[in-house]
């Protein structure tokens, strides 16, 4: 047999498939069943974090298989490879949660390494659980290969006592049980009903927030985020992603051609209009840093001030992603924002069309045909401002992040109850010590201090479950789950580990949270704050060896996305 047909020599994979000197390389591919037609085609990596450790990812082999079908049918050479995932919901409230944000970096690093090492031409990046999504998008940006982002879809709500429930209800049920207002049998019954199958958590929590944002950024096709995990429509989305990536290869369409300052501003507008997770602030800052696009945490607040909240899903409301999908999905929200001049319709998308052109291309129900109590017109919003607020003040000089799920005029002043870690705070809450007016402070949980910036849904849900959603505030240099609700302020920067003012707080200090004024203050003079900081004897790193030590030392500030990529930090 002669040499295989030659592919476009501009494709990077020709380095391992073309010419007599690459006969050993081709022999390796042939051992896996690839033939001459494959070897003469664009090599498309399918990055798949499928795993049996979370319902978010348990079905991703099937999703990836559908994408592979699309790649193969359109003349590509699909190569599937794996990467890790961490189940945030399962690690929540444990020491293991420190691994969550690190997994974002490991996913980005591993996909970048495989694509680089194997000389791939393009990628379909599949994602399920929370950190999969930004990790995969970061990898796409770093490699700058033609890439289509593919979400695995969300779980359907469970049914419990005649109402829809999600894992958020179970976390809050733990607090209700601790308060004595739910029996252990009732909690167990709720536990058994809440998660009926595969898919990411169903509310507008972190996974669905980032999936929605992937559309606004242009890295995923419009309409691709909403289809539930276990639906024929999800596999149709996956197959189309496989077909689309070959179009990206043919037209040399890369993330750098799609992403712009306008696309990030569009993503923020969508986030605040939908009441998306606070984690999206961290992840969008990280994505912008990877892309070399100048984005500052203050811009989230600027965009939120001019963008009303027009969608109300869990945790603020009662509906889930499936409900939004049934009335047209994320594109319906983007169309309303576009018609109101709140997003830039000229921003590019992965299809090659602009955002406005893509919306025109889709078959969407007319606004007047949408009868849903969880989505409103821009001129009749749930609130005049978007749900994300950036607070600053002498406790957070570089900013802190709050998602409003209740009163956006909230003002709270009360004594600090200071804890050096999440476990101590959780014990205090579960033992019933919190009182109306308290400000719970959890420090040493930042990107470096934790390390890994744990999410603290267990604590926040316990507070809410005990009836303190509106009269107890919580502040931390760590993070919150997208399912968190109430006046919970995270991402306080600088973090305690970096000598931030949160490290100077003591029990009884009077702390003020003022949402209208966007302030987070303690009633102490600058001199007193500095004196306390100077007298601190900070502990060394929590881990001195292994992966937590390595990434803990590399994390940057939460105010800049907590990135570990040295090039991104220089940006």
XYZ file of C-alpha atoms in Angstrom:
571
model
C 0.000 0.000 0.000
C 1.280 3.488 -0.859
C 1.425 6.494 1.409
C -1.949 7.635 2.802
C -3.572 10.660 1.152
C -2.060 13.907 2.370
C -4.073 16.258 4.521
C -3.741 20.010 4.610
C -0.163 20.552 5.742
C -1.290 23.601 7.700
C -3.069 21.299 10.138
C -0.928 20.610 13.165
C -1.715 16.897 13.197
C 0.262 16.481 9.960
C 3.307 16.575 12.246
C 2.368 13.088 13.485
C 0.527 11.619 10.499
C 2.365 12.681 7.316
C 5.489 11.387 5.588
C 7.555 8.168 5.683
C 9.263 9.240 8.906
C 5.891 9.175 10.663
C 5.231 5.505 9.867
C 5.726 4.519 13.546
C 3.243 7.162 14.619
C 0.664 5.947 12.107
C 1.250 2.382 13.274
C 0.176 3.437 16.762
C -3.011 4.990 15.396
C -3.767 1.896 13.299
C -3.534 -0.222 16.462
C -6.599 1.724 17.690
C -8.594 1.143 14.506
C -7.917 4.387 12.648
C -7.581 4.028 8.879
C -6.186 6.031 5.970
C -9.304 8.197 5.765
C -8.983 9.090 9.444
C -5.293 9.853 9.172
C -5.924 12.213 6.280
C -8.612 14.116 8.262
C -8.463 16.859 10.887
C -7.693 15.365 14.297
C -10.373 16.496 16.771
C -9.847 15.855 20.458
C -12.950 15.175 22.529
C -12.063 16.074 26.126
C -14.360 14.061 28.369
C -14.461 14.249 32.211
C -16.947 11.379 32.526
C -16.927 9.795 35.991
C -19.071 7.806 38.371
C -18.444 10.217 41.248
C -21.143 12.742 40.385
C -24.495 12.659 38.557
C -23.276 15.731 36.685
C -20.787 13.581 34.774
C -22.067 10.015 34.978
C -23.656 10.214 31.508
C -20.915 12.116 29.689
C -19.609 9.063 27.838
C -22.930 9.038 25.974
C -22.769 12.790 25.345
C -19.206 12.485 24.054
C -20.221 9.547 21.848
C -22.858 11.687 20.165
C -20.272 14.406 19.517
C -17.922 11.774 18.085
C -20.673 10.669 15.703
C -20.977 14.236 14.460
C -17.207 14.580 13.993
C -16.954 11.258 12.166
C -19.936 11.972 9.930
C -18.452 15.305 8.854
C -15.066 13.884 7.939
C -13.035 14.408 11.099
C -10.811 12.064 13.077
C -12.277 12.016 16.604
C -9.912 11.170 19.459
C -11.501 10.928 22.884
C -9.424 11.466 25.992
C -10.258 11.851 29.650
C -9.675 14.291 32.439
C -10.776 14.643 36.053
C -13.766 16.009 37.876
C -14.594 16.784 41.487
C -18.176 16.568 42.699
C -18.728 19.838 44.516
C -21.963 18.645 46.090
C -20.329 15.507 47.497
C -17.166 17.238 48.733
C -19.157 20.198 50.138
C -18.612 20.805 53.819
C -15.525 18.587 54.004
C -11.798 19.117 53.699
C -12.140 17.626 50.220
C -13.867 20.785 48.976
C -10.427 22.405 48.895
C -9.852 20.355 45.719
C -12.742 21.951 43.831
C -11.165 25.139 42.489
C -7.867 23.318 41.990
C -9.736 20.923 39.706
C -10.546 23.852 37.416
C -6.825 24.381 36.953
C -6.035 20.666 36.579
C -8.710 20.292 33.905
C -7.377 23.281 31.970
C -3.794 22.067 32.365
C -4.556 18.488 31.344
C -6.612 19.342 28.257
C -3.965 21.851 27.176
C -1.245 19.223 27.641
C -2.998 16.498 25.644
C -3.935 18.844 22.806
C -0.373 20.188 22.705
C 1.397 16.861 23.109
C -0.640 14.942 20.540
C -0.689 17.816 17.994
C -4.472 18.011 17.769
C -6.174 20.302 15.276
C -9.379 21.069 17.174
C -11.345 20.299 20.332
C -14.823 19.540 21.560
C -14.683 20.186 25.298
C -17.367 18.353 27.272
C -18.342 19.489 30.771
C -20.675 18.483 33.596
C -19.938 19.533 37.189
C -19.218 23.127 38.148
C -15.451 23.482 37.645
C -15.488 21.422 34.447
C -17.036 24.323 32.590
C -14.522 27.130 33.231
C -11.678 24.589 33.125
C -12.668 23.462 29.637
C -13.156 27.022 28.428
C -9.768 28.026 29.851
C -8.182 25.135 27.944
C -9.854 26.276 24.729
C -8.496 29.780 25.221
C -4.963 28.594 26.024
C -4.697 26.216 23.070
C -6.566 28.594 20.749
C -7.564 25.629 18.614
C -10.905 25.619 16.805
C -13.157 24.542 19.679
C -16.811 23.976 20.476
C -17.848 23.906 24.121
C -20.397 21.192 24.956
C -22.371 21.135 28.213
C -23.686 17.806 29.487
C -27.021 19.265 30.574
C -28.791 19.614 33.892
C -30.685 17.171 36.057
C -34.465 17.178 36.159
C -36.068 18.284 39.433
C -37.174 15.663 41.883
C -40.731 15.456 43.207
C -41.327 15.516 46.945
C -44.704 15.884 48.581
C -46.186 17.319 45.412
C -43.506 19.923 44.708
C -40.309 20.146 42.688
C -37.121 19.863 44.744
C -33.381 19.961 44.132
C -30.252 19.276 46.131
C -30.529 22.858 47.451
C -33.616 21.787 49.387
C -31.660 18.940 50.961
C -28.801 21.196 52.075
C -31.304 23.596 53.621
C -33.148 20.642 55.127
C -30.036 19.869 57.165
C -30.398 23.256 58.881
C -34.117 22.748 59.356
C -33.444 19.343 60.922
C -30.815 20.854 63.254
C -33.405 23.420 64.319
C -35.782 20.603 65.254
C -38.327 21.586 62.610
C -37.813 18.490 60.425
C -37.552 14.898 61.544
C -34.737 12.595 60.469
C -37.263 10.485 58.539
C -38.526 13.579 56.692
C -34.970 14.587 55.809
C -34.234 11.085 54.541
C -37.382 11.119 52.414
C -36.343 14.452 50.896
C -32.847 13.093 50.285
C -34.262 10.128 48.331
C -36.442 12.323 46.122
C -34.214 15.296 45.296
C -31.901 13.948 42.584
C -33.757 11.635 40.176
C -30.983 10.963 37.635
C -28.020 12.242 35.663
C -27.130 15.872 35.077
C -25.775 18.945 36.794
C -27.694 20.612 39.639
C -30.895 21.988 38.177
C -31.194 25.568 39.439
C -29.311 28.633 38.262
C -26.361 27.359 40.229
C -22.760 27.398 38.996
C -22.957 24.742 36.263
C -26.073 26.180 34.618
C -24.751 29.705 35.074
C -21.498 28.872 33.273
C -23.348 26.898 30.592
C -25.560 29.921 29.938
C -22.503 32.157 29.907
C -20.810 29.904 27.343
C -23.559 30.942 24.921
C -23.188 34.639 25.689
C -19.400 34.428 25.287
C -19.859 32.791 21.903
C -17.912 29.630 22.781
C -21.037 27.438 22.526
C -23.891 27.650 20.034
C -26.938 29.592 21.176
C -29.570 27.291 22.609
C -27.108 24.570 23.586
C -27.183 25.033 27.378
C -30.778 24.216 28.199
C -31.592 20.676 27.081
C -31.708 18.326 30.084
C -29.000 15.727 30.506
C -31.242 12.738 29.908
C -33.052 13.902 26.792
C -32.878 13.233 23.071
C -32.323 16.966 22.580
C -29.099 16.842 24.617
C -27.635 14.230 22.285
C -28.747 16.229 19.264
C -26.867 19.230 20.716
C -23.804 17.023 21.142
C -23.908 15.687 17.594
C -24.267 19.198 16.196
C -21.238 20.272 18.259
C -19.213 17.555 16.541
C -20.339 18.794 13.143
C -19.746 22.433 14.015
C -16.149 21.910 15.106
C -15.265 20.760 11.578
C -16.752 23.990 10.237
C -14.521 25.852 12.698
C -11.500 23.940 11.366
C -12.430 24.624 7.748
C -12.819 28.344 8.448
C -9.932 28.515 10.940
C -12.317 29.937 13.543
C -10.637 30.000 16.951
C -11.518 31.258 20.443
C -9.346 34.315 19.834
C -11.592 35.152 16.868
C -14.712 34.845 19.004
C -13.790 36.389 22.346
C -13.686 40.136 22.844
C -14.363 42.679 25.541
C -17.911 42.881 24.185
C -18.458 39.141 24.570
C -17.362 39.303 28.221
C -19.653 42.260 28.842
C -22.479 40.280 27.231
C -21.713 37.347 29.534
C -21.819 39.563 32.620
C -25.110 41.141 31.516
C -26.619 37.676 31.103
C -25.262 36.548 34.471
C -26.749 39.451 36.404
C -30.034 39.371 34.474
C -30.494 35.670 35.269
C -29.358 35.796 38.892
C -26.388 33.592 38.118
C -23.868 32.188 40.556
C -21.257 34.372 42.255
C -18.713 31.828 41.026
C -19.155 33.227 37.532
C -17.401 36.407 38.706
C -14.332 34.374 39.589
C -14.462 32.289 36.424
C -15.098 35.145 33.992
C -12.168 37.057 35.483
C -10.036 33.940 35.004
C -11.201 33.425 31.419
C -10.515 37.056 30.577
C -7.043 36.792 32.120
C -6.350 33.698 30.002
C -7.565 35.531 26.892
C -5.560 38.679 27.613
C -8.739 40.766 27.797
C -8.760 43.594 30.319
C -11.606 42.920 32.760
C -11.926 44.224 36.310
C -14.161 43.107 39.141
C -15.729 46.588 39.384
C -17.168 46.131 35.887
C -19.548 43.460 37.174
C -21.138 46.044 39.405
C -21.230 48.667 36.666
C -23.044 46.290 34.329
C -25.377 45.086 37.101
C -26.437 48.667 37.853
C -27.742 49.111 34.310
C -29.052 45.573 33.719
C -32.270 44.507 35.455
C -32.860 41.033 36.777
C -35.479 39.469 34.512
C -35.164 35.746 35.321
C -35.915 34.144 38.685
C -34.821 30.513 38.999
C -33.522 28.681 42.053
C -31.954 29.621 44.427
C -33.881 32.913 44.477
C -36.975 31.424 42.889
C -38.516 27.971 42.619
C -38.032 27.054 38.947
C -35.101 25.236 37.320
C -33.177 25.174 34.028
C -35.639 22.748 32.437
C -38.394 25.333 32.885
C -36.325 27.943 31.062
C -35.527 25.471 28.292
C -39.237 24.772 27.795
C -39.891 28.434 26.889
C -36.904 28.855 24.561
C -33.846 28.745 26.803
C -31.017 31.229 27.172
C -31.596 32.781 23.693
C -34.961 34.132 24.870
C -33.172 36.033 27.631
C -30.432 37.257 25.312
C -33.017 38.472 22.795
C -34.737 40.582 25.449
C -31.397 42.034 26.527
C -30.437 42.715 22.906
C -33.744 44.430 22.120
C -33.170 46.669 25.156
C -29.641 47.550 24.070
C -28.096 45.755 27.047
C -25.882 43.350 25.076
C -23.795 43.873 21.936
C -25.331 42.038 18.993
C -22.161 42.420 16.903
C -20.168 40.093 19.180
C -18.911 37.000 17.377
C -20.006 33.409 18.050
C -18.553 29.986 17.349
C -20.941 29.498 14.415
C -19.377 32.363 12.473
C -22.477 34.484 12.853
C -22.792 37.410 15.237
C -24.940 37.164 18.331
C -27.715 39.154 16.640
C -27.517 37.043 13.475
C -27.606 33.864 15.515
C -30.722 35.011 17.376
C -32.401 35.763 14.041
C -31.326 32.340 12.778
C -33.007 30.460 15.636
C -36.680 29.545 15.725
C -37.726 31.072 19.041
C -41.208 31.703 20.435
C -42.300 35.314 20.260
C -42.057 37.137 23.585
C -45.836 37.549 23.735
C -46.209 33.747 23.391
C -44.109 33.047 26.480
C -46.337 32.527 29.509
C -43.956 32.001 32.411
C -43.879 33.518 35.864
C -40.083 33.259 36.148
C -39.108 35.424 33.164
C -40.174 39.028 32.694
C -39.765 41.822 30.169
C -36.889 44.229 30.678
C -39.321 47.050 31.450
C -41.062 44.988 34.149
C -38.190 43.198 35.898
C -37.949 41.339 39.170
C -35.512 44.054 40.233
C -34.198 47.183 38.547
C -30.600 46.077 38.979
C -28.878 42.787 38.271
C -28.365 40.246 41.031
C -24.569 40.494 41.384
C -23.164 43.220 43.639
C -19.512 44.075 44.225
C -18.924 45.470 47.711
C -15.825 47.371 48.793
C -14.715 49.049 51.998
C -12.148 48.699 54.725
C -12.872 44.958 54.992
C -12.593 44.342 51.246
C -10.356 46.925 49.579
C -10.111 44.778 46.437
C -13.759 43.817 46.438
C -16.186 41.149 47.634
C -19.066 39.460 45.829
C -22.731 39.096 46.756
C -25.666 37.632 44.846
C -28.965 39.190 45.882
C -31.664 36.569 46.275
C -33.924 38.687 48.496
C -34.076 42.366 49.430
C -31.708 44.407 47.245
C -32.008 47.301 49.737
C -30.526 45.133 52.482
C -28.602 46.951 55.226
C -27.193 44.989 58.124
C -25.091 45.949 61.113
C -24.076 43.511 63.787
C -21.332 41.900 65.823
C -18.732 39.690 64.149
C -18.575 36.022 65.128
C -15.136 35.073 63.818
C -14.074 31.563 62.782
C -10.726 30.451 61.425
C -12.226 27.771 59.193
C -15.498 26.416 57.850
C -15.717 23.460 60.226
C -15.756 25.635 63.351
C -18.417 27.890 61.860
C -20.584 24.929 60.860
C -20.384 23.492 64.364
C -21.397 26.861 65.858
C -24.383 27.113 63.519
C -25.514 23.514 63.971
C -25.365 23.850 67.749
C -27.879 26.693 67.485
C -25.675 29.530 68.730
C -26.393 32.072 65.999
C -28.578 35.006 66.913
C -30.464 37.550 64.885
C -28.091 40.341 63.879
C -24.899 38.238 63.854
C -22.257 38.582 61.151
C -20.551 35.227 60.757
C -16.959 35.633 59.530
C -15.091 32.662 58.057
C -11.500 33.364 57.083
C -8.409 31.471 55.939
C -10.512 29.904 53.185
C -9.202 31.989 50.271
C -7.429 30.696 47.151
C -4.099 30.449 48.972
C -5.260 30.246 52.558
C -7.555 27.254 52.154
C -6.055 26.556 49.798
C -8.658 26.233 47.085
C -11.316 28.681 48.237
C -13.927 26.230 49.468
C -17.602 26.739 48.712
C -19.664 26.786 51.878
C -23.176 25.779 50.930
C -23.371 23.620 54.046
C -22.979 26.619 56.356
C -25.119 29.035 54.365
C -27.885 26.473 53.864
C -27.845 25.660 57.584
C -28.225 29.352 58.415
C -31.160 29.697 56.016
C -32.645 26.390 57.144
C -32.729 27.714 60.707
C -34.787 30.712 59.619
C -32.032 33.329 59.436
C -32.093 34.136 55.705
C -32.770 37.825 56.308
C -31.270 38.653 59.690
C -27.803 37.037 59.713
C -25.004 37.950 57.303
C -21.962 35.854 56.493
C -18.672 37.054 55.034
C -15.684 35.010 53.932
C -12.577 35.013 51.768
C -13.833 31.673 50.477
C -16.685 31.054 48.053
C -20.320 30.067 48.013
C -22.201 27.562 45.937
C -24.487 28.841 43.228
C -27.260 27.386 45.378
C -26.507 29.755 48.259
C -29.116 32.368 49.106
C -29.343 35.166 51.619
C -26.880 37.974 52.498
C -23.731 35.900 52.047
C -20.655 37.840 50.906
C -17.717 35.892 49.504
C -14.453 36.385 47.619
C -13.322 38.995 50.179
C -10.027 40.335 48.863
C -7.286 40.545 49.856
C -7.758 37.224 51.652
C -6.610 36.613 55.214
C -3.641 34.561 54.033
C -2.446 37.575 52.068
C -2.795 39.929 55.029
C -6.200 41.291 54.088
C -8.203 43.253 56.680
C -10.503 40.268 57.253
C -7.533 38.791 59.150
C -7.775 41.623 61.705
C -11.382 41.029 62.742
C -12.180 39.945 66.293
C -15.362 38.723 67.959
C -17.707 41.581 68.692
C -16.364 44.027 66.104
C -19.262 45.909 64.543
C -19.576 45.004 60.851
C -21.820 46.774 58.334
C -23.130 45.299 55.093
C -24.853 47.915 52.938
C -26.044 46.692 49.553
C -27.364 50.032 48.200
C -24.059 51.715 49.080
C -22.033 48.626 48.022
C -19.985 48.739 51.224
C -18.484 46.165 53.566
C -17.034 47.920 56.590
C -15.901 47.293 60.134
C -16.138 50.040 62.741
C -12.385 50.284 63.268
C -9.901 52.978 62.328
C -7.273 52.315 59.695
C -4.638 52.610 62.416
C -6.340 49.961 64.533
C -6.742 47.622 61.583
C -3.067 48.020 60.705
C -1.982 47.529 64.317
C -3.847 44.244 64.503
C -2.427 43.071 61.197
C 1.097 43.969 62.286
C 0.652 41.961 65.495
C -0.557 38.857 63.669
C 1.561 35.743 63.719
C 0.195 34.008 60.641
C 0.441 30.258 60.311
C 2.402 28.675 57.499
C 0.655 27.078 54.524
C -1.986 24.525 55.434
C -0.312 21.935 53.190
C 3.401 21.637 52.575
C 3.421 18.839 50.028
C 1.304 17.443 47.217
C -1.166 18.977 44.835
C -2.778 21.309 47.363
C 0.588 22.800 48.251
C 1.541 23.209 44.603
C -1.605 24.924 43.423
C -2.122 26.763 46.710
C 1.205 28.509 46.225
C 0.340 29.374 42.627
C -3.135 30.906 43.056
C -3.558 34.607 42.462
C -6.115 36.850 44.140
C -9.828 36.156 43.852
C -10.171 39.739 42.620
C -8.340 38.628 39.465
C -9.968 35.205 39.026
C -7.639 33.148 41.259
C -5.667 31.964 38.240
C -2.500 29.884 38.383
C -1.313 30.331 34.792
C 1.763 32.602 35.027
C 1.040 34.160 31.642
C -2.521 34.947 32.626
C -1.393 36.546 35.863
C 1.010 38.768 33.943
C -1.908 39.937 31.833
